[in-house]
Amino acid sequence: MSRTATDIDDSSDPEADQPPPGDDHAFLGHPRGLATLSGLEVWERFSFLGMQAILVLYFADTVANGGLGMNPGTAASVSAAYGTMVYLVSVAGGWLADRILGSYRAVLWGGILIACGHYAMAVPTAAMTWVGLGLISAGTGLLKPNVASMVGKLYRTDDDRRDAGFALYYMGINIGAFAGPLITAWLGEHQGWHWGFSAAAIGMTAGLIQYVAGRRHLAGRKHSAEFALAPDAMRSAVMKIIGGILIFAVLATLLAVVGWLTMDRFVDLLTLISVIAPIVYFAIMFRSDRVTAAERGRLRPYVVLFLASVAFNFILFQAYSTMMLLASTNARTEILGFTFPAGWYASALGAFEVLLAPVVAALWVRMGHKQPHASNKIAIGVILGGLSFLLMAIPTSGHSGDTYKMAAWWIIGSYLLLGLGDILLETSGMSATTKLAPKAFASQTMALWFLSLALANGIQAQVVKLYGQVSNPAYFGVNGAIAVAVGLAVIALAPWLKRTMHPVH
């Protein structure tokens, strides 16, 4: 894992590398630095998911109304491709922090790029939209995989508060996921889409300010990465990275100018990379001489869990694409006489996760050793994700076009199932990832998880093209049934998984 750093030259002073005395129990009995990092994640998720809640609606809206005029399937596909790019870059973001930047600077520069990206999207031109999405992808790739490692640095490995600290951190993520769409969707619908993007920019800026202001409360404040490259190797790596980015930019520009690199081909390219990357990653680990026979045996069941994650997240990420499109055209936007923007539906997912996460955690504590095995928790999560889509097949049946309006409770109920499934799968899946990965790849374990998210988005980018081309009951019913089938298959494999996933319980 990478160490944190600040932009203060204190690397020669061991005492300056630690939080001030009295910080250890200053935030709800936890280190003060947890408030700094959780606050950053509140604003990062506020901006990221706030923007994503209206992104597909902006793509699909008419040019006359300030949108880009894409058909619904293309809008959902491009939105999914953006998600693919974010999680692919996250794999590189972890390496950059470990080898070159250090966690603190990786997160800082990531946040700066994200903020610049949102400000670019606030400019009402199509060109700045693509520039903004590129900057946000790069910035999120730097920030997202490294904040969690900084949370871990606040605690000793034997600190009993560690899991509770991550629970508070995860709650901060979902507070941002809940609040972001409320602001951006209202502004997008009432003032214009780019006003919504502006709110995301301001939110990320606020997160950066409190992150820098609270940097003295973070552990390991050094310039260098923990596993930094030697100076010559670092200079060479930096030159290669800069050169590679420039070559890619020039080549992409030329291909676009001559008409070869269309949006559809770019989406297809990202999907192809999302498929190849995990195959290569697993092949390297299975063939590595540094992986023992016992570790290779534990890696096999992880492949099953990896695929289960892909199946679930394929459904989850559509909460911000096809579900948003469905809500904007075929769902009532009023409850008990109160009218709200369609983008507010996205806030329901974050709200349910904030409310249900402590309930689920308390349930597992109460059940103790009688709680389901990790593989069954993941399987149940996938099944709940599938059921959230199967549920949508009911109110959409017997209708065609955009003339009918379903009650708001249908989509809210779908998000309830999806939120509960996410809690079950994410908590168990991330824990299993760290325990099943070979020791030689321990510092890269989360790269595997991010690749499952990238692959889910890559597949989604192709499948969502069918949205609007087939009936809604068929679309949601078939995709939901496939996810349920994957969950049932994981349950069927439970005896083998329990036997081979030791020491995961």
Short mmCIF file of C-alpha atoms in Angstrom, two decimals:
data_model
loop_
_atom_site.label_atom_id
_atom_site.label_comp_id
_atom_site.label_asym_id
_atom_site.label_seq_id
_atom_site.Cartn_x
_atom_site.Cartn_y
_atom_site.Cartn_z
CA MET A 1 0.00 0.00 0.00
CA SER A 2 1.23 3.51 -0.69
CA ARG A 3 2.11 6.03 1.99
CA THR A 4 0.65 9.50 2.26
CA ALA A 5 2.50 12.72 1.51
CA THR A 6 2.04 16.45 1.77
CA ASP A 7 3.47 19.32 -0.14
CA ILE A 8 5.50 20.34 2.93
CA ASP A 9 9.15 19.34 2.95
CA ASP A 10 9.04 17.39 6.21
CA SER A 11 10.34 14.05 4.96
CA SER A 12 13.50 14.38 7.03
CA ASP A 13 11.57 14.71 10.29
CA PRO A 14 10.01 11.43 11.52
CA GLU A 15 7.82 13.25 14.05
CA ALA A 16 6.40 15.55 11.37
CA ASP A 17 5.30 12.43 9.51
CA GLN A 18 2.66 11.69 12.18
CA PRO A 19 -0.63 13.45 13.08
CA PRO A 20 -0.46 15.92 16.01
CA PRO A 21 -0.78 14.55 19.56
CA GLY A 22 -4.41 14.26 20.64
CA ASP A 23 -5.66 13.45 17.13
CA ASP A 24 -6.11 9.72 17.74
CA HIS A 25 -9.61 9.94 19.27
CA ALA A 26 -10.67 13.42 18.12
CA PHE A 27 -13.38 12.38 15.61
CA LEU A 28 -16.14 10.26 17.17
CA GLY A 29 -13.46 8.25 18.94
CA HIS A 30 -11.42 7.89 15.73
CA PRO A 31 -8.36 9.71 14.34
CA ARG A 32 -9.04 13.28 13.23
CA GLY A 33 -7.69 12.41 9.80
CA LEU A 34 -10.73 10.19 9.22
CA ALA A 35 -12.91 13.31 9.14
CA THR A 36 -10.59 14.86 6.53
CA LEU A 37 -10.68 11.80 4.27
CA SER A 38 -14.38 11.11 4.77
CA GLY A 39 -15.14 14.75 4.04
CA LEU A 40 -13.16 14.50 0.82
CA GLU A 41 -15.14 11.43 -0.23
CA VAL A 42 -18.45 13.12 0.59
CA TRP A 43 -17.62 15.88 -1.88
CA GLU A 44 -15.97 13.61 -4.46
CA ARG A 45 -19.06 11.35 -4.58
CA PHE A 46 -21.28 14.45 -4.49
CA SER A 47 -19.61 15.73 -7.65
CA PHE A 48 -19.06 12.37 -9.41
CA LEU A 49 -22.51 10.83 -8.87
CA GLY A 50 -24.27 14.18 -8.99
CA MET A 51 -22.84 14.67 -12.46
CA GLN A 52 -23.50 11.06 -13.48
CA ALA A 53 -27.16 11.30 -12.44
CA ILE A 54 -27.78 13.94 -15.12
CA LEU A 55 -25.10 12.94 -17.66
CA VAL A 56 -27.23 10.46 -19.60
CA LEU A 57 -30.19 12.88 -19.50
CA TYR A 58 -27.93 15.63 -20.89
CA PHE A 59 -26.72 13.30 -23.67
CA ALA A 60 -30.29 12.33 -24.60
CA ASP A 61 -31.88 15.78 -24.38
CA THR A 62 -32.49 17.75 -27.55
CA VAL A 63 -29.92 20.25 -28.79
CA ALA A 64 -32.57 22.96 -28.60
CA ASN A 65 -32.95 22.23 -24.89
CA GLY A 66 -29.20 22.29 -24.22
CA GLY A 67 -28.50 18.57 -24.65
CA LEU A 68 -26.46 16.64 -27.22
CA GLY A 69 -29.41 15.05 -29.02
CA MET A 70 -28.30 11.40 -28.79
CA ASN A 71 -30.83 8.59 -29.02
CA PRO A 72 -31.40 6.85 -25.65
CA GLY A 73 -29.35 3.74 -26.45
CA THR A 74 -26.34 5.76 -27.61
CA ALA A 75 -26.61 8.09 -24.61
CA ALA A 76 -26.55 5.12 -22.21
CA SER A 77 -23.68 3.51 -24.13
CA VAL A 78 -21.48 6.62 -24.02
CA SER A 79 -22.25 7.08 -20.33
CA ALA A 80 -21.19 3.46 -19.68
CA ALA A 81 -18.01 3.94 -21.70
CA TYR A 82 -17.12 6.87 -19.48
CA GLY A 83 -17.48 4.57 -16.44
CA THR A 84 -15.27 2.00 -18.15
CA MET A 85 -12.54 4.58 -18.66
CA VAL A 86 -12.72 5.73 -15.02
CA TYR A 87 -12.13 2.24 -13.60
CA LEU A 88 -9.47 1.30 -16.13
CA VAL A 89 -7.49 4.41 -15.20
CA SER A 90 -7.94 3.55 -11.50
CA VAL A 91 -5.64 0.56 -11.97
CA ALA A 92 -2.88 2.88 -13.17
CA GLY A 93 -3.70 5.34 -10.38
CA GLY A 94 -2.72 2.86 -7.70
CA TRP A 95 0.62 2.17 -9.42
CA LEU A 96 1.40 5.87 -9.81
CA ALA A 97 0.81 6.45 -6.10
CA ASP A 98 2.94 3.48 -5.07
CA ARG A 99 5.85 4.19 -7.41
CA ILE A 100 5.96 7.93 -8.16
CA LEU A 101 3.57 10.33 -6.44
CA GLY A 102 2.74 8.93 -3.03
CA SER A 103 -0.88 8.71 -1.87
CA TYR A 104 -1.29 12.29 -0.65
CA ARG A 105 -0.13 13.89 -3.88
CA ALA A 106 -1.95 11.32 -6.03
CA VAL A 107 -5.22 12.18 -4.29
CA LEU A 108 -4.46 15.93 -4.41
CA TRP A 109 -3.70 15.97 -8.14
CA GLY A 110 -6.61 13.65 -8.77
CA GLY A 111 -8.96 16.05 -7.03
CA ILE A 112 -7.55 19.00 -8.98
CA LEU A 113 -8.11 17.19 -12.29
CA ILE A 114 -11.66 16.25 -11.25
CA ALA A 115 -12.50 19.84 -10.33
CA CYS A 116 -11.02 21.14 -13.60
CA GLY A 117 -13.06 18.52 -15.47
CA HIS A 118 -16.32 19.63 -13.86
CA TYR A 119 -15.52 23.30 -14.54
CA ALA A 120 -14.86 22.36 -18.18
CA MET A 121 -18.25 20.64 -18.36
CA ALA A 122 -19.88 23.78 -17.01
CA VAL A 123 -18.94 25.47 -20.31
CA PRO A 124 -21.93 24.96 -22.66
CA THR A 125 -20.14 23.43 -25.64
CA ALA A 126 -19.89 19.79 -26.75
CA ALA A 127 -16.09 20.02 -27.10
CA MET A 128 -15.65 21.06 -23.46
CA THR A 129 -17.93 18.22 -22.39
CA TRP A 130 -15.49 15.66 -23.81
CA VAL A 131 -12.49 17.52 -22.37
CA GLY A 132 -14.20 17.56 -18.99
CA LEU A 133 -15.03 13.85 -19.03
CA GLY A 134 -11.42 13.05 -19.91
CA LEU A 135 -10.09 15.13 -17.01
CA ILE A 136 -12.61 13.63 -14.56
CA SER A 137 -11.68 10.10 -15.67
CA ALA A 138 -7.97 10.76 -15.11
CA GLY A 139 -8.57 12.49 -11.80
CA THR A 140 -10.90 9.83 -10.41
CA GLY A 141 -8.39 7.18 -11.45
CA LEU A 142 -5.77 8.91 -9.28
CA LEU A 143 -8.03 9.72 -6.33
CA LYS A 144 -10.36 6.76 -5.91
CA PRO A 145 -7.94 3.83 -5.30
CA ASN A 146 -5.71 5.82 -2.94
CA VAL A 147 -8.07 7.45 -0.44
CA ALA A 148 -8.93 4.08 1.13
CA SER A 149 -5.25 3.27 1.60
CA MET A 150 -4.84 6.58 3.44
CA VAL A 151 -7.70 5.64 5.76
CA GLY A 152 -5.89 2.39 6.55
CA LYS A 153 -2.73 4.33 7.44
CA LEU A 154 -4.58 6.06 10.28
CA TYR A 155 -4.82 2.79 12.24
CA ARG A 156 -2.45 0.10 13.42
CA THR A 157 -3.27 -3.28 11.91
CA ASP A 158 -4.35 -4.56 15.34
CA ASP A 159 -6.53 -1.52 16.13
CA ASP A 160 -10.07 -2.71 16.99
CA ARG A 161 -11.50 0.55 15.61
CA ARG A 162 -10.25 -0.17 12.08
CA ASP A 163 -13.42 -1.80 10.66
CA ALA A 164 -15.66 0.80 12.33
CA GLY A 165 -13.50 3.54 10.83
CA PHE A 166 -13.98 2.13 7.33
CA ALA A 167 -17.73 1.89 8.03
CA LEU A 168 -17.80 5.63 8.83
CA TYR A 169 -15.76 6.32 5.71
CA TYR A 170 -18.17 4.24 3.59
CA MET A 171 -21.09 6.17 5.09
CA GLY A 172 -19.44 9.39 3.93
CA ILE A 173 -19.32 7.99 0.41
CA ASN A 174 -23.05 7.32 0.46
CA ILE A 175 -23.91 10.70 1.99
CA GLY A 176 -22.27 12.26 -1.06
CA ALA A 177 -24.09 9.79 -3.34
CA PHE A 178 -27.39 10.86 -1.77
CA ALA A 179 -26.82 14.63 -1.75
CA GLY A 180 -25.18 15.07 -5.17
CA PRO A 181 -28.14 14.20 -7.44
CA LEU A 182 -30.50 16.32 -5.32
CA ILE A 183 -28.59 19.49 -6.20
CA THR A 184 -27.38 18.73 -9.72
CA ALA A 185 -30.70 17.31 -10.94
CA TRP A 186 -32.70 20.28 -9.66
CA LEU A 187 -30.31 22.74 -11.28
CA GLY A 188 -30.13 20.69 -14.47
CA GLU A 189 -33.89 20.56 -14.88
CA HIS A 190 -34.70 24.11 -13.78
CA GLN A 191 -31.64 26.14 -14.85
CA GLY A 192 -29.87 24.01 -17.47
CA TRP A 193 -27.59 20.98 -17.53
CA HIS A 194 -24.39 23.01 -17.31
CA TRP A 195 -25.60 24.63 -14.09
CA GLY A 196 -25.79 21.14 -12.66
CA PHE A 197 -22.22 20.46 -13.78
CA SER A 198 -21.20 23.73 -12.11
CA ALA A 199 -22.57 22.48 -8.79
CA ALA A 200 -20.45 19.35 -9.15
CA ALA A 201 -17.39 21.57 -9.75
CA ILE A 202 -18.05 23.64 -6.64
CA GLY A 203 -18.55 20.49 -4.58
CA MET A 204 -15.20 19.03 -5.64
CA THR A 205 -13.51 22.34 -4.94
CA ALA A 206 -14.93 22.32 -1.41
CA GLY A 207 -13.60 18.81 -0.92
CA LEU A 208 -10.12 19.84 -2.04
CA ILE A 209 -10.04 22.85 0.29
CA GLN A 210 -10.89 20.81 3.38
CA TYR A 211 -8.45 18.05 2.28
CA VAL A 212 -5.51 20.45 2.04
CA ALA A 213 -6.56 22.29 5.21
CA GLY A 214 -6.67 19.02 7.15
CA ARG A 215 -3.47 17.49 5.74
CA ARG A 216 -1.61 17.75 9.06
CA HIS A 217 -4.05 15.21 10.51
CA LEU A 218 -3.04 12.55 7.95
CA ALA A 219 -0.45 9.89 8.73
CA GLY A 220 2.72 9.44 6.66
CA ARG A 221 3.11 12.96 5.29
CA LYS A 222 6.01 12.50 2.87
CA HIS A 223 6.78 13.50 -0.68
CA SER A 224 8.01 10.09 -1.79
CA ALA A 225 5.98 6.98 -2.47
CA GLU A 226 6.60 4.03 -0.16
CA PHE A 227 7.82 1.86 -3.05
CA ALA A 228 9.27 4.70 -5.10
CA LEU A 229 11.32 3.96 -8.20
CA ALA A 230 15.00 4.83 -8.22
CA PRO A 231 15.63 8.38 -9.52
CA ASP A 232 16.79 7.29 -12.98
CA ALA A 233 13.94 4.78 -13.32
CA MET A 234 11.47 7.42 -12.14
CA ARG A 235 12.66 9.96 -14.71
CA SER A 236 12.40 7.32 -17.41
CA ALA A 237 8.89 6.30 -16.28
CA VAL A 238 7.68 9.90 -16.18
CA MET A 239 9.03 10.57 -19.68
CA LYS A 240 7.41 7.40 -20.99
CA ILE A 241 4.06 8.30 -19.37
CA ILE A 242 4.12 11.84 -20.79
CA GLY A 243 5.25 10.55 -24.18
CA GLY A 244 2.56 7.87 -24.21
CA ILE A 245 -0.17 10.40 -23.36
CA LEU A 246 1.01 12.78 -26.09
CA ILE A 247 1.23 10.00 -28.69
CA PHE A 248 -2.24 8.77 -27.75
CA ALA A 249 -3.69 12.29 -27.93
CA VAL A 250 -2.10 13.03 -31.32
CA LEU A 251 -3.09 9.65 -32.76
CA ALA A 252 -6.66 9.92 -31.47
CA THR A 253 -6.96 13.44 -32.89
CA LEU A 254 -5.68 12.37 -36.31
CA LEU A 255 -7.98 9.34 -36.43
CA ALA A 256 -10.91 11.54 -35.44
CA VAL A 257 -10.06 14.16 -38.08
CA VAL A 258 -9.93 11.56 -40.87
CA GLY A 259 -13.24 10.15 -39.66
CA TRP A 260 -12.08 6.72 -38.49
CA LEU A 261 -12.34 7.25 -34.71
CA THR A 262 -16.08 7.67 -34.30
CA MET A 263 -17.85 7.62 -30.95
CA ASP A 264 -19.09 4.08 -31.57
CA ARG A 265 -15.58 2.83 -32.34
CA PHE A 266 -14.18 4.54 -29.26
CA VAL A 267 -16.82 2.83 -27.10
CA ASP A 268 -16.02 -0.51 -28.74
CA LEU A 269 -12.30 0.01 -28.11
CA LEU A 270 -12.88 0.65 -24.39
CA THR A 271 -15.04 -2.47 -24.17
CA LEU A 272 -12.30 -4.52 -25.80
CA ILE A 273 -9.69 -3.20 -23.36
CA SER A 274 -12.01 -3.91 -20.40
CA VAL A 275 -12.26 -7.55 -21.54
CA ILE A 276 -8.56 -8.05 -22.27
CA ALA A 277 -7.19 -6.36 -19.11
CA PRO A 278 -8.59 -8.79 -16.50
CA ILE A 279 -7.74 -11.81 -18.66
CA VAL A 280 -4.12 -10.63 -18.85
CA TYR A 281 -4.06 -9.80 -15.14
CA PHE A 282 -5.33 -13.24 -14.09
CA ALA A 283 -3.02 -14.98 -16.58
CA ILE A 284 0.01 -13.20 -15.11
CA MET A 285 -0.94 -14.22 -11.58
CA PHE A 286 -1.71 -17.84 -12.44
CA ARG A 287 1.61 -18.21 -14.29
CA SER A 288 3.80 -16.22 -11.91
CA ASP A 289 6.61 -18.11 -10.17
CA ARG A 290 5.98 -15.93 -7.11
CA VAL A 291 2.50 -17.42 -6.65
CA THR A 292 2.48 -20.60 -4.56
CA ALA A 293 0.32 -23.64 -5.31
CA ALA A 294 -1.87 -22.85 -2.29
CA GLU A 295 -2.35 -19.25 -3.43
CA ARG A 296 -3.18 -20.44 -6.94
CA GLY A 297 -5.82 -22.68 -5.43
CA ARG A 298 -7.43 -19.72 -3.66
CA LEU A 299 -7.24 -17.66 -6.83
CA ARG A 300 -9.58 -20.03 -8.70
CA PRO A 301 -12.64 -19.30 -6.52
CA TYR A 302 -11.83 -15.61 -6.78
CA VAL A 303 -12.42 -15.83 -10.53
CA VAL A 304 -16.00 -16.89 -9.73
CA LEU A 305 -16.45 -13.97 -7.33
CA PHE A 306 -14.94 -11.63 -9.93
CA LEU A 307 -17.54 -12.70 -12.50
CA ALA A 308 -20.30 -12.34 -9.89
CA SER A 309 -19.13 -8.76 -9.32
CA VAL A 310 -19.29 -8.11 -13.06
CA ALA A 311 -22.87 -9.44 -13.23
CA PHE A 312 -24.03 -7.30 -10.32
CA ASN A 313 -22.27 -4.10 -11.30
CA PHE A 314 -23.62 -4.44 -14.84
CA ILE A 315 -27.03 -3.89 -13.21
CA LEU A 316 -25.86 -1.37 -10.59
CA PHE A 317 -24.27 1.08 -13.01
CA GLN A 318 -27.49 1.22 -15.03
CA ALA A 319 -29.03 3.01 -12.06
CA TYR A 320 -27.38 6.06 -13.64
CA SER A 321 -28.12 5.26 -17.28
CA THR A 322 -31.11 3.22 -18.47
CA MET A 323 -32.95 3.64 -15.16
CA MET A 324 -32.52 7.41 -15.41
CA LEU A 325 -33.82 7.36 -18.98
CA LEU A 326 -36.81 5.25 -17.92
CA ALA A 327 -37.51 7.56 -14.98
CA SER A 328 -37.38 10.65 -17.19
CA THR A 329 -39.87 9.28 -19.73
CA ASN A 330 -42.06 6.68 -18.04
CA ALA A 331 -42.17 7.43 -14.32
CA ARG A 332 -44.18 9.93 -12.35
CA THR A 333 -42.04 12.54 -10.66
CA GLU A 334 -44.31 13.25 -7.74
CA ILE A 335 -44.92 11.69 -4.34
CA LEU A 336 -47.80 12.77 -2.12
CA GLY A 337 -48.29 15.86 -4.26
CA PHE A 338 -44.63 16.90 -4.23
CA THR A 339 -43.04 17.18 -7.69
CA PHE A 340 -39.32 16.49 -8.11
CA PRO A 341 -36.74 16.19 -10.94
CA ALA A 342 -36.28 12.72 -12.45
CA GLY A 343 -32.59 12.81 -11.46
CA TRP A 344 -33.63 12.70 -7.79
CA TYR A 345 -34.35 9.00 -8.19
CA ALA A 346 -30.57 8.46 -8.17
CA SER A 347 -30.43 9.86 -4.64
CA ALA A 348 -32.64 7.00 -3.42
CA LEU A 349 -29.78 4.55 -3.99
CA GLY A 350 -27.39 6.49 -1.76
CA ALA A 351 -30.09 7.03 0.87
CA PHE A 352 -30.89 3.33 1.09
CA GLU A 353 -27.23 2.43 1.45
CA VAL A 354 -26.72 4.97 4.25
CA LEU A 355 -29.74 3.59 6.10
CA LEU A 356 -29.20 -0.12 5.45
CA ALA A 357 -25.41 -0.45 5.91
CA PRO A 358 -25.49 -0.20 9.74
CA VAL A 359 -28.51 -2.55 9.86
CA VAL A 360 -26.68 -5.18 7.82
CA ALA A 361 -23.50 -4.77 9.89
CA ALA A 362 -25.49 -5.19 13.13
CA LEU A 363 -27.18 -8.30 11.70
CA TRP A 364 -23.85 -9.96 10.92
CA VAL A 365 -22.57 -9.15 14.42
CA ARG A 366 -25.73 -10.64 15.95
CA MET A 367 -25.50 -13.80 13.83
CA GLY A 368 -21.79 -14.25 14.58
CA HIS A 369 -20.48 -17.54 13.17
CA LYS A 370 -23.97 -18.40 11.90
CA GLN A 371 -23.91 -15.66 9.27
CA PRO A 372 -23.79 -16.73 5.60
CA HIS A 373 -20.46 -17.52 3.98
CA ALA A 374 -18.91 -14.62 2.02
CA SER A 375 -19.67 -16.33 -1.31
CA ASN A 376 -23.36 -16.63 -0.37
CA LYS A 377 -23.51 -12.95 0.64
CA ILE A 378 -22.09 -12.06 -2.76
CA ALA A 379 -24.54 -14.43 -4.49
CA ILE A 380 -27.50 -12.91 -2.63
CA GLY A 381 -26.30 -9.45 -3.64
CA VAL A 382 -26.23 -10.47 -7.32
CA ILE A 383 -29.71 -12.00 -7.05
CA LEU A 384 -31.08 -8.82 -5.46
CA GLY A 385 -29.56 -6.82 -8.32
CA GLY A 386 -31.28 -9.08 -10.84
CA LEU A 387 -34.59 -8.82 -8.98
CA SER A 388 -34.34 -5.01 -9.11
CA PHE A 389 -34.48 -5.27 -12.91
CA LEU A 390 -37.11 -8.02 -12.96
CA LEU A 391 -39.27 -5.74 -10.84
CA MET A 392 -39.16 -3.10 -13.59
CA ALA A 393 -40.57 -5.60 -16.10
CA ILE A 394 -43.90 -5.51 -14.22
CA PRO A 395 -44.95 -1.83 -14.55
CA THR A 396 -43.53 -1.58 -18.10
CA SER A 397 -45.49 -4.61 -19.39
CA GLY A 398 -48.47 -3.96 -21.62
CA HIS A 399 -47.28 -0.47 -22.58
CA SER A 400 -45.38 1.02 -25.49
CA GLY A 401 -43.90 4.42 -26.19
CA ASP A 402 -43.56 7.22 -23.65
CA THR A 403 -47.24 7.83 -22.96
CA TYR A 404 -47.63 5.79 -19.78
CA LYS A 405 -46.33 6.81 -16.36
CA MET A 406 -45.59 4.29 -13.60
CA ALA A 407 -45.84 5.21 -9.93
CA ALA A 408 -42.64 6.46 -8.31
CA TRP A 409 -42.67 3.55 -5.85
CA TRP A 410 -41.72 1.07 -8.59
CA ILE A 411 -38.33 2.71 -9.23
CA ILE A 412 -37.80 3.42 -5.54
CA GLY A 413 -38.47 -0.26 -4.80
CA SER A 414 -35.99 -1.26 -7.50
CA TYR A 415 -33.33 0.98 -5.95
CA LEU A 416 -34.06 -0.49 -2.52
CA LEU A 417 -33.24 -3.99 -3.81
CA LEU A 418 -30.19 -2.65 -5.64
CA GLY A 419 -28.87 -0.76 -2.61
CA LEU A 420 -29.18 -3.79 -0.33
CA GLY A 421 -27.47 -5.94 -2.95
CA ASP A 422 -24.62 -3.44 -3.24
CA ILE A 423 -24.01 -3.50 0.51
CA LEU A 424 -23.87 -7.30 0.57
CA LEU A 425 -21.63 -7.63 -2.46
CA GLU A 426 -19.22 -4.73 -2.00
CA THR A 427 -18.36 -5.35 1.66
CA SER A 428 -17.87 -9.10 1.22
CA GLY A 429 -16.25 -8.82 -2.21
CA MET A 430 -13.62 -6.25 -1.23
CA SER A 431 -12.77 -8.23 1.92
CA ALA A 432 -12.44 -11.45 -0.07
CA THR A 433 -10.24 -9.66 -2.62
CA THR A 434 -7.65 -8.74 -0.01
CA LYS A 435 -7.63 -12.25 1.47
CA LEU A 436 -7.58 -14.38 -1.68
CA ALA A 437 -5.04 -12.47 -3.79
CA PRO A 438 -1.48 -13.88 -3.77
CA LYS A 439 1.01 -12.14 -1.46
CA ALA A 440 3.21 -11.19 -4.39
CA PHE A 441 0.28 -9.14 -5.71
CA ALA A 442 -0.95 -7.89 -2.34
CA SER A 443 -0.34 -4.21 -3.16
CA GLN A 444 -2.38 -4.59 -6.35
CA THR A 445 -5.38 -6.43 -4.96
CA MET A 446 -7.81 -3.58 -5.46
CA ALA A 447 -6.79 -3.39 -9.13
CA LEU A 448 -8.62 -6.67 -9.58
CA TRP A 449 -11.78 -5.25 -8.07
CA PHE A 450 -11.60 -2.11 -10.20
CA LEU A 451 -11.15 -4.29 -13.29
CA SER A 452 -14.41 -6.08 -12.48
CA LEU A 453 -16.11 -2.67 -12.42
CA ALA A 454 -14.44 -1.68 -15.69
CA LEU A 455 -15.57 -4.92 -17.34
CA ALA A 456 -19.13 -4.45 -16.06
CA ASN A 457 -19.19 -0.99 -17.63
CA GLY A 458 -17.57 -2.26 -20.82
CA ILE A 459 -20.26 -4.93 -21.28
CA GLN A 460 -22.94 -2.41 -20.35
CA ALA A 461 -21.67 -0.02 -23.03
CA GLN A 462 -22.61 -2.62 -25.66
CA VAL A 463 -25.83 -4.02 -24.18
CA VAL A 464 -27.46 -0.66 -23.43
CA LYS A 465 -27.44 0.08 -27.16
CA LEU A 466 -30.51 -2.16 -27.24
CA TYR A 467 -32.38 0.16 -24.88
CA GLY A 468 -35.17 1.74 -26.87
CA GLN A 469 -34.69 -0.83 -29.66
CA VAL A 470 -36.48 -3.63 -27.77
CA SER A 471 -39.44 -3.39 -25.42
CA ASN A 472 -38.75 -2.28 -21.84
CA PRO A 473 -40.15 -5.51 -20.31
CA ALA A 474 -37.83 -7.55 -22.54
CA TYR A 475 -34.81 -5.38 -21.80
CA PHE A 476 -35.16 -5.30 -18.02
CA GLY A 477 -36.57 -8.83 -17.79
CA VAL A 478 -33.79 -10.57 -19.72
CA ASN A 479 -30.93 -8.66 -18.08
CA GLY A 480 -32.45 -9.19 -14.63
CA ALA A 481 -32.97 -12.90 -15.25
CA ILE A 482 -29.33 -13.32 -16.31
CA ALA A 483 -28.11 -11.67 -13.09
CA VAL A 484 -30.40 -13.89 -10.98
CA ALA A 485 -29.08 -16.96 -12.83
CA VAL A 486 -25.48 -15.93 -12.08
CA GLY A 487 -26.35 -15.52 -8.39
CA LEU A 488 -28.00 -18.94 -8.26
CA ALA A 489 -24.95 -20.47 -9.98
CA VAL A 490 -22.68 -19.02 -7.27
CA ILE A 491 -24.96 -20.51 -4.59
CA ALA A 492 -24.77 -23.88 -6.38
CA LEU A 493 -20.97 -23.64 -6.23
CA ALA A 494 -21.07 -22.80 -2.50
CA PRO A 495 -19.68 -26.16 -1.25
CA TRP A 496 -16.64 -25.87 -3.53
CA LEU A 497 -16.20 -22.18 -2.76
CA LYS A 498 -16.30 -22.73 1.00
CA ARG A 499 -13.72 -25.48 0.65
CA THR A 500 -11.32 -23.50 -1.56
CA MET A 501 -11.74 -19.95 -0.17
CA HIS A 502 -9.99 -20.67 3.15
CA PRO A 503 -9.36 -18.46 5.18
CA VAL A 504 -12.39 -16.48 3.98
CA HIS A 505 -15.55 -17.24 5.98
#
